[in-house]
mmCIF file of C-alpha atoms and ligand atoms in Angstrom:
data_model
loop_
_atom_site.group_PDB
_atom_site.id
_atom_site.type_symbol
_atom_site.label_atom_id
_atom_site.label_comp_id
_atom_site.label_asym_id
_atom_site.label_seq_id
_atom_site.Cartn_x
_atom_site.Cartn_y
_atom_site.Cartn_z
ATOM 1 C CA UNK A 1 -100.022 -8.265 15.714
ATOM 2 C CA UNK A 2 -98.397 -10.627 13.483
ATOM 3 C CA UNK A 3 -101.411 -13.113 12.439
ATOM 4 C CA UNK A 4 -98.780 -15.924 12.171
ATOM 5 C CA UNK A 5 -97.667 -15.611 16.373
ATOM 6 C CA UNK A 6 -99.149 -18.623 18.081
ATOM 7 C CA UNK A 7 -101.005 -19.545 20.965
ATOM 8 C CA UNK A 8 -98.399 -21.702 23.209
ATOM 9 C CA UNK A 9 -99.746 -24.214 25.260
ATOM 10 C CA UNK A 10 -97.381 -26.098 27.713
ATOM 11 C CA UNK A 11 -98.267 -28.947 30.143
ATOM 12 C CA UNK A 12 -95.599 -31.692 31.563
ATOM 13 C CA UNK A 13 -97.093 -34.160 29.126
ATOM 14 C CA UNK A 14 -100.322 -34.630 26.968
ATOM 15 C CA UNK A 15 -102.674 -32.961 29.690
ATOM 16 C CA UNK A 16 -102.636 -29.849 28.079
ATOM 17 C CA UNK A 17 -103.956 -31.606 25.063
ATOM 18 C CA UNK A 18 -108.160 -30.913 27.079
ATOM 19 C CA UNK A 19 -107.628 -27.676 27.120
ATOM 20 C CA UNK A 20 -106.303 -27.383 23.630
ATOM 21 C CA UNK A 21 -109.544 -28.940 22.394
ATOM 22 C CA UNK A 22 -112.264 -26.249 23.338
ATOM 23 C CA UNK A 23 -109.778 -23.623 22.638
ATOM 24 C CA UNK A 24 -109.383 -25.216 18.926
ATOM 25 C CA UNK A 25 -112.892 -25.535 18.470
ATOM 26 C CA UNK A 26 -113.190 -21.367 19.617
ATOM 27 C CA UNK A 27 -110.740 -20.067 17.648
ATOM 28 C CA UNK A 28 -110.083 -22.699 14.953
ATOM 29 C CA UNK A 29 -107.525 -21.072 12.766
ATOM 30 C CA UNK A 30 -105.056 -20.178 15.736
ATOM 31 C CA UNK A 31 -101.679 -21.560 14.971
ATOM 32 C CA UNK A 32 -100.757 -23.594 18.102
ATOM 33 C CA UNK A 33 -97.140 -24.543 19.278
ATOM 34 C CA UNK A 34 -97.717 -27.089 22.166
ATOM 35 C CA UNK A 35 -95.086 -27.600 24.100
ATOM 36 C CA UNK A 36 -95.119 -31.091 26.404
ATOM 37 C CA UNK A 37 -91.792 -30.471 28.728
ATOM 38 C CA UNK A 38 -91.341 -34.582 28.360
ATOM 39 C CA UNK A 39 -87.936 -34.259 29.890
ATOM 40 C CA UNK A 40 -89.165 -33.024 33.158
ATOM 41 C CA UNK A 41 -92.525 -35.233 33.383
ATOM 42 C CA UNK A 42 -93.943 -35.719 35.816
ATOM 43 C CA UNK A 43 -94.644 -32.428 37.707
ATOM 44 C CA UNK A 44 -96.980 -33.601 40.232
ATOM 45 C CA UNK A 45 -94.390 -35.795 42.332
ATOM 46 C CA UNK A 46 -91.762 -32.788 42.106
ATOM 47 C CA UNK A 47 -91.004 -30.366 44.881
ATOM 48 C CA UNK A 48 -92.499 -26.958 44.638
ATOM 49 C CA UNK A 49 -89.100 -25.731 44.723
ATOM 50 C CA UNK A 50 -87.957 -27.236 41.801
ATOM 51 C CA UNK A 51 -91.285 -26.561 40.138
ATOM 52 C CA UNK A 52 -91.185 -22.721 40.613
ATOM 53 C CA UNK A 53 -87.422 -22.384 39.183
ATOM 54 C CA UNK A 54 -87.500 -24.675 36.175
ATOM 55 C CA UNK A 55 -91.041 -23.585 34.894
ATOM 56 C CA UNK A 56 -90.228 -19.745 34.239
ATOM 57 C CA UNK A 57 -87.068 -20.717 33.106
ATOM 58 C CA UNK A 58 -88.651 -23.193 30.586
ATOM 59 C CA UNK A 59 -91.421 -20.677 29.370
ATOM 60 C CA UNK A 60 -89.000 -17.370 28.357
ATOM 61 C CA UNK A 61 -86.982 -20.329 26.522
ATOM 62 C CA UNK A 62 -89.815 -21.040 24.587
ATOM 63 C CA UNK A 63 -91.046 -17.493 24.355
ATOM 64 C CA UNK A 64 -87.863 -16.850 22.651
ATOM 65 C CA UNK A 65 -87.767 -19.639 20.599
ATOM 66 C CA UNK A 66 -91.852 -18.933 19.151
ATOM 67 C CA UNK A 67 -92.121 -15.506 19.764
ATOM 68 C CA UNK A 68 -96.150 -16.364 20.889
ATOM 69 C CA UNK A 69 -99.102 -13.723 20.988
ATOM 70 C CA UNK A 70 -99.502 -15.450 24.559
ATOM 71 C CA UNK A 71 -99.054 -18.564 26.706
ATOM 72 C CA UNK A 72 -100.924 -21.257 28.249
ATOM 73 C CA UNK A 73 -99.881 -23.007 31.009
ATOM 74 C CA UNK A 74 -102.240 -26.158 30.728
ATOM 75 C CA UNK A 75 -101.380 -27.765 33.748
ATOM 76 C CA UNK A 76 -102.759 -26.934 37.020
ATOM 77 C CA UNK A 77 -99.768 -28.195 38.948
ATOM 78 C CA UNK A 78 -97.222 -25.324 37.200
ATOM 79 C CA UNK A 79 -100.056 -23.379 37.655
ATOM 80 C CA UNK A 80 -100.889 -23.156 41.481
ATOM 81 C CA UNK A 81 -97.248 -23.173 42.133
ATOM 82 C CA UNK A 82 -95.623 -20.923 39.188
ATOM 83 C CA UNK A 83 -98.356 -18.909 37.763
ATOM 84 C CA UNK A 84 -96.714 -15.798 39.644
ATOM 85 C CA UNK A 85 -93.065 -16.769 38.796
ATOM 86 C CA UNK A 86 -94.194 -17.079 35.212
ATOM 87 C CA UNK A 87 -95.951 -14.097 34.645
ATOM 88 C CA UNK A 88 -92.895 -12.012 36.071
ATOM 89 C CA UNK A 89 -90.889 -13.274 33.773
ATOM 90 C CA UNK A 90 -92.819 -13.099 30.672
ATOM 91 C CA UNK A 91 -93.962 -9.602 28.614
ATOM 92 C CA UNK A 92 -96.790 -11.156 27.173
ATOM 93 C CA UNK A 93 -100.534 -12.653 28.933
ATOM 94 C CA UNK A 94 -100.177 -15.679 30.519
ATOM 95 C CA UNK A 95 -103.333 -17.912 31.085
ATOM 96 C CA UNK A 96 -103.327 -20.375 33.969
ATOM 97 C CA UNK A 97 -105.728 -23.493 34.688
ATOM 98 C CA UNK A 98 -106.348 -24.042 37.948
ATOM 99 C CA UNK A 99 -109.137 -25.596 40.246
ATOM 100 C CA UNK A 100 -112.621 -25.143 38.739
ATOM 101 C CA UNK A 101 -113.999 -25.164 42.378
ATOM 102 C CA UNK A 102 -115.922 -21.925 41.554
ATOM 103 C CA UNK A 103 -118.076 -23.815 39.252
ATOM 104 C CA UNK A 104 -118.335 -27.085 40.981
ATOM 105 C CA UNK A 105 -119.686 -25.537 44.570
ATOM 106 C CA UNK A 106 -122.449 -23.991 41.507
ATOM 107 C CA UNK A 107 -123.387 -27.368 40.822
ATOM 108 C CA UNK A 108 -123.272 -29.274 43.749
ATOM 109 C CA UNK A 109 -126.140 -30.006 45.418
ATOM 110 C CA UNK A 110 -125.125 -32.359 48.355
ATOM 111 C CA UNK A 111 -122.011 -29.818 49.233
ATOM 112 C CA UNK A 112 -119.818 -32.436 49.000
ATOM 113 C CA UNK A 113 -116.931 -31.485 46.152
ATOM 114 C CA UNK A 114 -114.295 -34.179 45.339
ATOM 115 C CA UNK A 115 -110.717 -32.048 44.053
ATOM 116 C CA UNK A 116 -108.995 -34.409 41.918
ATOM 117 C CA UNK A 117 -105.505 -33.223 40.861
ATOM 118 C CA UNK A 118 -102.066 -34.197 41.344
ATOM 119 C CA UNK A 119 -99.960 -34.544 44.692
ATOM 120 C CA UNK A 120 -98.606 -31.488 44.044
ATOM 121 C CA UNK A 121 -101.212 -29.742 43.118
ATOM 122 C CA UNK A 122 -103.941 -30.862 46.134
ATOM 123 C CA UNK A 123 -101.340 -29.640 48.762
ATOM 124 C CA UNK A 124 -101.217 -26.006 47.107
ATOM 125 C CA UNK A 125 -102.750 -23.138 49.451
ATOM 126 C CA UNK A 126 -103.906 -21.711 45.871
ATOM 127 C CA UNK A 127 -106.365 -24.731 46.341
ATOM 128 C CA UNK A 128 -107.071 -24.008 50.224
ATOM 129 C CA UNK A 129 -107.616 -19.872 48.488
ATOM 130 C CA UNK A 130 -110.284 -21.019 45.972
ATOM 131 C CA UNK A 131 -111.821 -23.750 48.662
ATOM 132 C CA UNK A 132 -112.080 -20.909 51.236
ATOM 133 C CA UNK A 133 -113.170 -17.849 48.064
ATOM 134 C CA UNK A 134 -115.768 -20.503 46.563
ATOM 135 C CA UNK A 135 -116.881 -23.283 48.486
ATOM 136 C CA UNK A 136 -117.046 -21.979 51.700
ATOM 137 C CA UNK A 137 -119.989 -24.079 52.647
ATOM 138 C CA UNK A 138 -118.753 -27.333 51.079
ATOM 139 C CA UNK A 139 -116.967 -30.100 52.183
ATOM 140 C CA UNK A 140 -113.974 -30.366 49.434
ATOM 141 C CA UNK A 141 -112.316 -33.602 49.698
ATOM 142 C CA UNK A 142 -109.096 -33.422 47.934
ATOM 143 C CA UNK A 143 -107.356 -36.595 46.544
ATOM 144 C CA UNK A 144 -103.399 -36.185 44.691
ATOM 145 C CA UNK A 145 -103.255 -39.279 41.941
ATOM 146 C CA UNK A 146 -99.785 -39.961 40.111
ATOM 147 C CA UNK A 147 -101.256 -43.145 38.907
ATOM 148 C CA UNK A 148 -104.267 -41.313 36.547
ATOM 149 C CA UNK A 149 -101.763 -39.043 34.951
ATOM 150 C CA UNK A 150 -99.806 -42.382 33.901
ATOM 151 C CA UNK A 151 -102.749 -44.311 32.843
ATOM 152 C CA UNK A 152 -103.593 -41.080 30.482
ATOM 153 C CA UNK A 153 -100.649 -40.790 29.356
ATOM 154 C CA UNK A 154 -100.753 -44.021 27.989
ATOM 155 C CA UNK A 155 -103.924 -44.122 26.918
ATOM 156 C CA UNK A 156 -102.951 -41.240 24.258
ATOM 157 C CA UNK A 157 -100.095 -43.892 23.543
ATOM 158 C CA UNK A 158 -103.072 -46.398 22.240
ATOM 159 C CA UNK A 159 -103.114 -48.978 25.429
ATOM 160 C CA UNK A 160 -106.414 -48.680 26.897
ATOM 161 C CA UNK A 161 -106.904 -48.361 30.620
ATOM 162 C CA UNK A 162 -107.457 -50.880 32.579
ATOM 163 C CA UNK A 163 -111.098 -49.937 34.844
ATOM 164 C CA UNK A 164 -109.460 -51.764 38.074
ATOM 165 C CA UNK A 165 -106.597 -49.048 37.716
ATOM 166 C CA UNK A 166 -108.907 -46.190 37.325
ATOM 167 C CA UNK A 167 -110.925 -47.503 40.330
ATOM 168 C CA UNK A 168 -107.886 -48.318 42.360
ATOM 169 C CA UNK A 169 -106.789 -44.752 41.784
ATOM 170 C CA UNK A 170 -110.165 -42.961 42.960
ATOM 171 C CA UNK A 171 -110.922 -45.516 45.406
ATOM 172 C CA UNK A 172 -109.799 -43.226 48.104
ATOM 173 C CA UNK A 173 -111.267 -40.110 47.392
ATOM 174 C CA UNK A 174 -114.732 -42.128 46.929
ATOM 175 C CA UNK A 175 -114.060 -43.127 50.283
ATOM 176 C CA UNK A 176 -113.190 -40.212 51.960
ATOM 177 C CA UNK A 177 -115.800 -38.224 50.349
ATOM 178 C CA UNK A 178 -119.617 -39.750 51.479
ATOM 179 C CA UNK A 179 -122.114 -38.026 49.535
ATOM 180 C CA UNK A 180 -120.200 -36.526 46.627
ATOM 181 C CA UNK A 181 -121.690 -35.070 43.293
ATOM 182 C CA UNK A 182 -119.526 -33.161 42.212
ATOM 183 C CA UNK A 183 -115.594 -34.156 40.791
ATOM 184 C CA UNK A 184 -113.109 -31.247 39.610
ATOM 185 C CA UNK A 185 -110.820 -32.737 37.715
ATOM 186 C CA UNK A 186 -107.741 -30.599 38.852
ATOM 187 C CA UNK A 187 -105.093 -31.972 37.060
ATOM 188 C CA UNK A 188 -105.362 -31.331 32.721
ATOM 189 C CA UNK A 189 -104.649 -35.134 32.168
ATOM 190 C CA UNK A 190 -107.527 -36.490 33.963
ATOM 191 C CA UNK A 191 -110.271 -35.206 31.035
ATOM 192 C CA UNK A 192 -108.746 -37.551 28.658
ATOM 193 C CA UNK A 193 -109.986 -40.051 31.144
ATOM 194 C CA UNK A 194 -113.429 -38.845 31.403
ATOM 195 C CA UNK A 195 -115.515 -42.331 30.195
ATOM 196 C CA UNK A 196 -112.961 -44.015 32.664
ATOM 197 C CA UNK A 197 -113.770 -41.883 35.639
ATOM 198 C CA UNK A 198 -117.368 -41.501 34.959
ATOM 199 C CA UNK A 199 -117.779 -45.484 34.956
ATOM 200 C CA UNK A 200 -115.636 -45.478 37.953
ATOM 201 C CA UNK A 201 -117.807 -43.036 40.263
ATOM 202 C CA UNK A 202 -121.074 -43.124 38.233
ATOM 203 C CA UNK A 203 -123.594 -39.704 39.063
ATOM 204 C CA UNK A 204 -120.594 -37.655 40.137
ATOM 205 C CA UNK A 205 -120.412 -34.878 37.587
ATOM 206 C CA UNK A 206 -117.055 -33.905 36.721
ATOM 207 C CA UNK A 207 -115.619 -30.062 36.221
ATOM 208 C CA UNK A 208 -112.814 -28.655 34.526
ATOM 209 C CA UNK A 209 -111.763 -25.267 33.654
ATOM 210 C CA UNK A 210 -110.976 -25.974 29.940
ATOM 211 C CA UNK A 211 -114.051 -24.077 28.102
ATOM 212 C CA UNK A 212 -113.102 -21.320 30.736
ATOM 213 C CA UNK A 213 -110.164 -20.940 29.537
ATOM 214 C CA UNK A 214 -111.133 -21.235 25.910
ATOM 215 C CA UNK A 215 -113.029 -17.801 26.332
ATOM 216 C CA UNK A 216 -110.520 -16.369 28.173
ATOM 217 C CA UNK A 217 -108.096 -16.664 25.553
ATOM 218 C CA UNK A 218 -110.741 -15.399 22.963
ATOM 219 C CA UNK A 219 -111.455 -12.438 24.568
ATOM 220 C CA UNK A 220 -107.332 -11.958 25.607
ATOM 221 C CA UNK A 221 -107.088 -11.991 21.826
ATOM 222 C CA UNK A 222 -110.341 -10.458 20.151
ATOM 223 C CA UNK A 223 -109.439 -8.481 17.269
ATOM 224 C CA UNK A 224 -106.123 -9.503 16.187
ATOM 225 C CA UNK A 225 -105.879 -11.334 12.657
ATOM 226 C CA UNK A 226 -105.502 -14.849 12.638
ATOM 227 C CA UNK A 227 -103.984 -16.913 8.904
ATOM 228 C CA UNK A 228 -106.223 -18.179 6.777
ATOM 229 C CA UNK A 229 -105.938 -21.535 7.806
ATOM 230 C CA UNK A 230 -104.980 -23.471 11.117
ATOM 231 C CA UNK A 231 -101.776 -25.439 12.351
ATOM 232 C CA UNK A 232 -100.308 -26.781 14.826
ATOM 233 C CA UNK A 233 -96.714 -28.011 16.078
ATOM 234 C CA UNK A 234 -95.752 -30.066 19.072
ATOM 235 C CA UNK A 235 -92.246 -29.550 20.695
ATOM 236 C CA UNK A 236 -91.290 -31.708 23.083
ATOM 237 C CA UNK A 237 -88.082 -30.767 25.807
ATOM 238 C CA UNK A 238 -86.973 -34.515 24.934
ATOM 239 C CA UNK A 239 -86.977 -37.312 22.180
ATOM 240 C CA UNK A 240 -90.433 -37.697 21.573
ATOM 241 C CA UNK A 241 -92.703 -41.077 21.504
ATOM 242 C CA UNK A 242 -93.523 -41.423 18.422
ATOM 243 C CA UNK A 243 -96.290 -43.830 19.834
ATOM 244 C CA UNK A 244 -98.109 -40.195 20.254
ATOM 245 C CA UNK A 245 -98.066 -38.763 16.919
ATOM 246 C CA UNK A 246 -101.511 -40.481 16.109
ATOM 247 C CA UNK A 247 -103.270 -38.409 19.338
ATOM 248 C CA UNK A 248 -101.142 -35.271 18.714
ATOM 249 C CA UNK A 249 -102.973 -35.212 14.565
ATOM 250 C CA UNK A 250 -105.800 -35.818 16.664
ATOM 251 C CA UNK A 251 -105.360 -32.219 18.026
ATOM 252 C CA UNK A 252 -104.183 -30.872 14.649
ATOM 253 C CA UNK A 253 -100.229 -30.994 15.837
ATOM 254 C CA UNK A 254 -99.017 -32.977 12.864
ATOM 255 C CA UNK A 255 -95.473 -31.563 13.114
ATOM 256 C CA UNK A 256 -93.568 -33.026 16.199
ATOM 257 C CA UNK A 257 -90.467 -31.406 16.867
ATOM 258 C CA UNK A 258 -87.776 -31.268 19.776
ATOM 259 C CA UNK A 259 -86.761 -28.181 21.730
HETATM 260 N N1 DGL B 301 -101.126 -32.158 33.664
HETATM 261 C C1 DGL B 301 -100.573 -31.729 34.885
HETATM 262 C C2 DGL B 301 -101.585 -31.014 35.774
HETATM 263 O O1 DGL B 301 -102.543 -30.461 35.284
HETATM 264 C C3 DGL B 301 -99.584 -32.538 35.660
HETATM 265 C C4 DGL B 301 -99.288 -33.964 35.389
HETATM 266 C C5 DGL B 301 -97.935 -34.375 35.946
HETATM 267 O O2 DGL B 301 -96.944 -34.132 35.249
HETATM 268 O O3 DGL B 301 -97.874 -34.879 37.081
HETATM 269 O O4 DGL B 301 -101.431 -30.924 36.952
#
């Protein structure tokens, strides 16, 4: 294994950016390409159709291009509709994030689990699968929000969200959802709003698979050499924002490039 081939992370936007973080913090001298696929954002109002032809298609592009060790799709909405497609195409070990239902019917107490994810991603039956596998005895209340993944998107951008937005946007999933103590945040964007979301539905814990998948990639990749020290690129699929560069150092990406 060449100690140089990244880890490739991929997500519509910044999403993937919270389950970069843990993975960073595991295996800190990985070299990262993270790949935001700007010029198709968003993914969670797009057709599953659509979604399951241009993600595979994307991926072996940028397999090609950065020859990684293995990929990441950070974003549970490729994920629950293109894991499959993707692996297929790909020769190399492709790590999904999906649901973290499993661990949120482990913590719930009152059995009532809130699934907080994109349109696209609540209407999956991967979702009914893992309600049905792990939370048989729960009520799981899904709610799809297009408005959180814009709020964090700009909130990586510098503008602060506003907390009416953030309650507007989880108003009805508090309201279908009596009861709840538990939140899996199903969509990769909706960690960067974590203070937002805890402030808008105080004592509901929230979930996400992100230090899952940081051990899952360790142990995918335990024993192969790593460089000496870390970096990280961002390629975007369009004319980045340069608004983001500031978030994406954050994460260690201080080159920004375009596919
Ligand atoms: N971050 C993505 C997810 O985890 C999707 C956001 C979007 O493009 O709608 O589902």
């Amino acid at each position: 294994m060449n100690p140089d081939a990244p880890l490739l992370f991929f997500d519509s936007g910044v999403g993937g950016l919270s389950v970069l973080g843990p993975t960073r913090a595991l295996i800190p001298n990985a070299p990262i390409v993270y790949a935001p696929d700007s010029a198709a954002y968003p993914y969670g109002t797009k057709s599953e159709a659509k979604l399951a032809a241009h993600v595979p298609v994307l991926l072996t592009r940028l397999v090609e291009r950065f020859a990684p060790r293995l990929v990441v799709i950070a974003c549970n909405t490729a994920s629950t509709i293109a894991l499959d497609h993707a692996r297929a195409a790909l020769a190399i070990p492709v790590v999904g994030t999906v649901p973290a239902i499993k661990p949120a019917a482990e913590l719930s107490r009152s059995r009532v689990i809130g699934v907080l994810g994109t349109e696209a991603t609540v209407r999956q039956p991967y979702v009914d699968d893992l309600a049905a596998r792990f939370a048989a005895d729960c009520t799981v209340v899904r709610h799809g929000s297009a408005a959180l993944v814009e709020l964090a998107e700009a909130k990586l951008r510098g503008r602060a969200p506003d907390p009416a937005a953030i309650a507007a946007a989880i108003a009805p999933l508090l309201d279908a959802a009596p009861g709840m103590d538990v939140m899996v945040l199903a969509c990769t964007h909706f960690p960067l709003l974590a203070d937002e979301l805890a402030a808008a539905a105080p004592g509901v814990r929230q979930v996400d698979g992100a230090a899952g998948i940081a051990r899952r990639i360790a142990h995918l990749t335990r024993g192969q050499p790593w460089p000496e020290r870390p970096s990280g690129q961002a390629v975007f699929t369009a004319e980045p924002d340069p608004a983001l560069f500031p978030a994406l150092a954050r994460f260690g990406l201080s080159r920004v490039a375009t596919l």
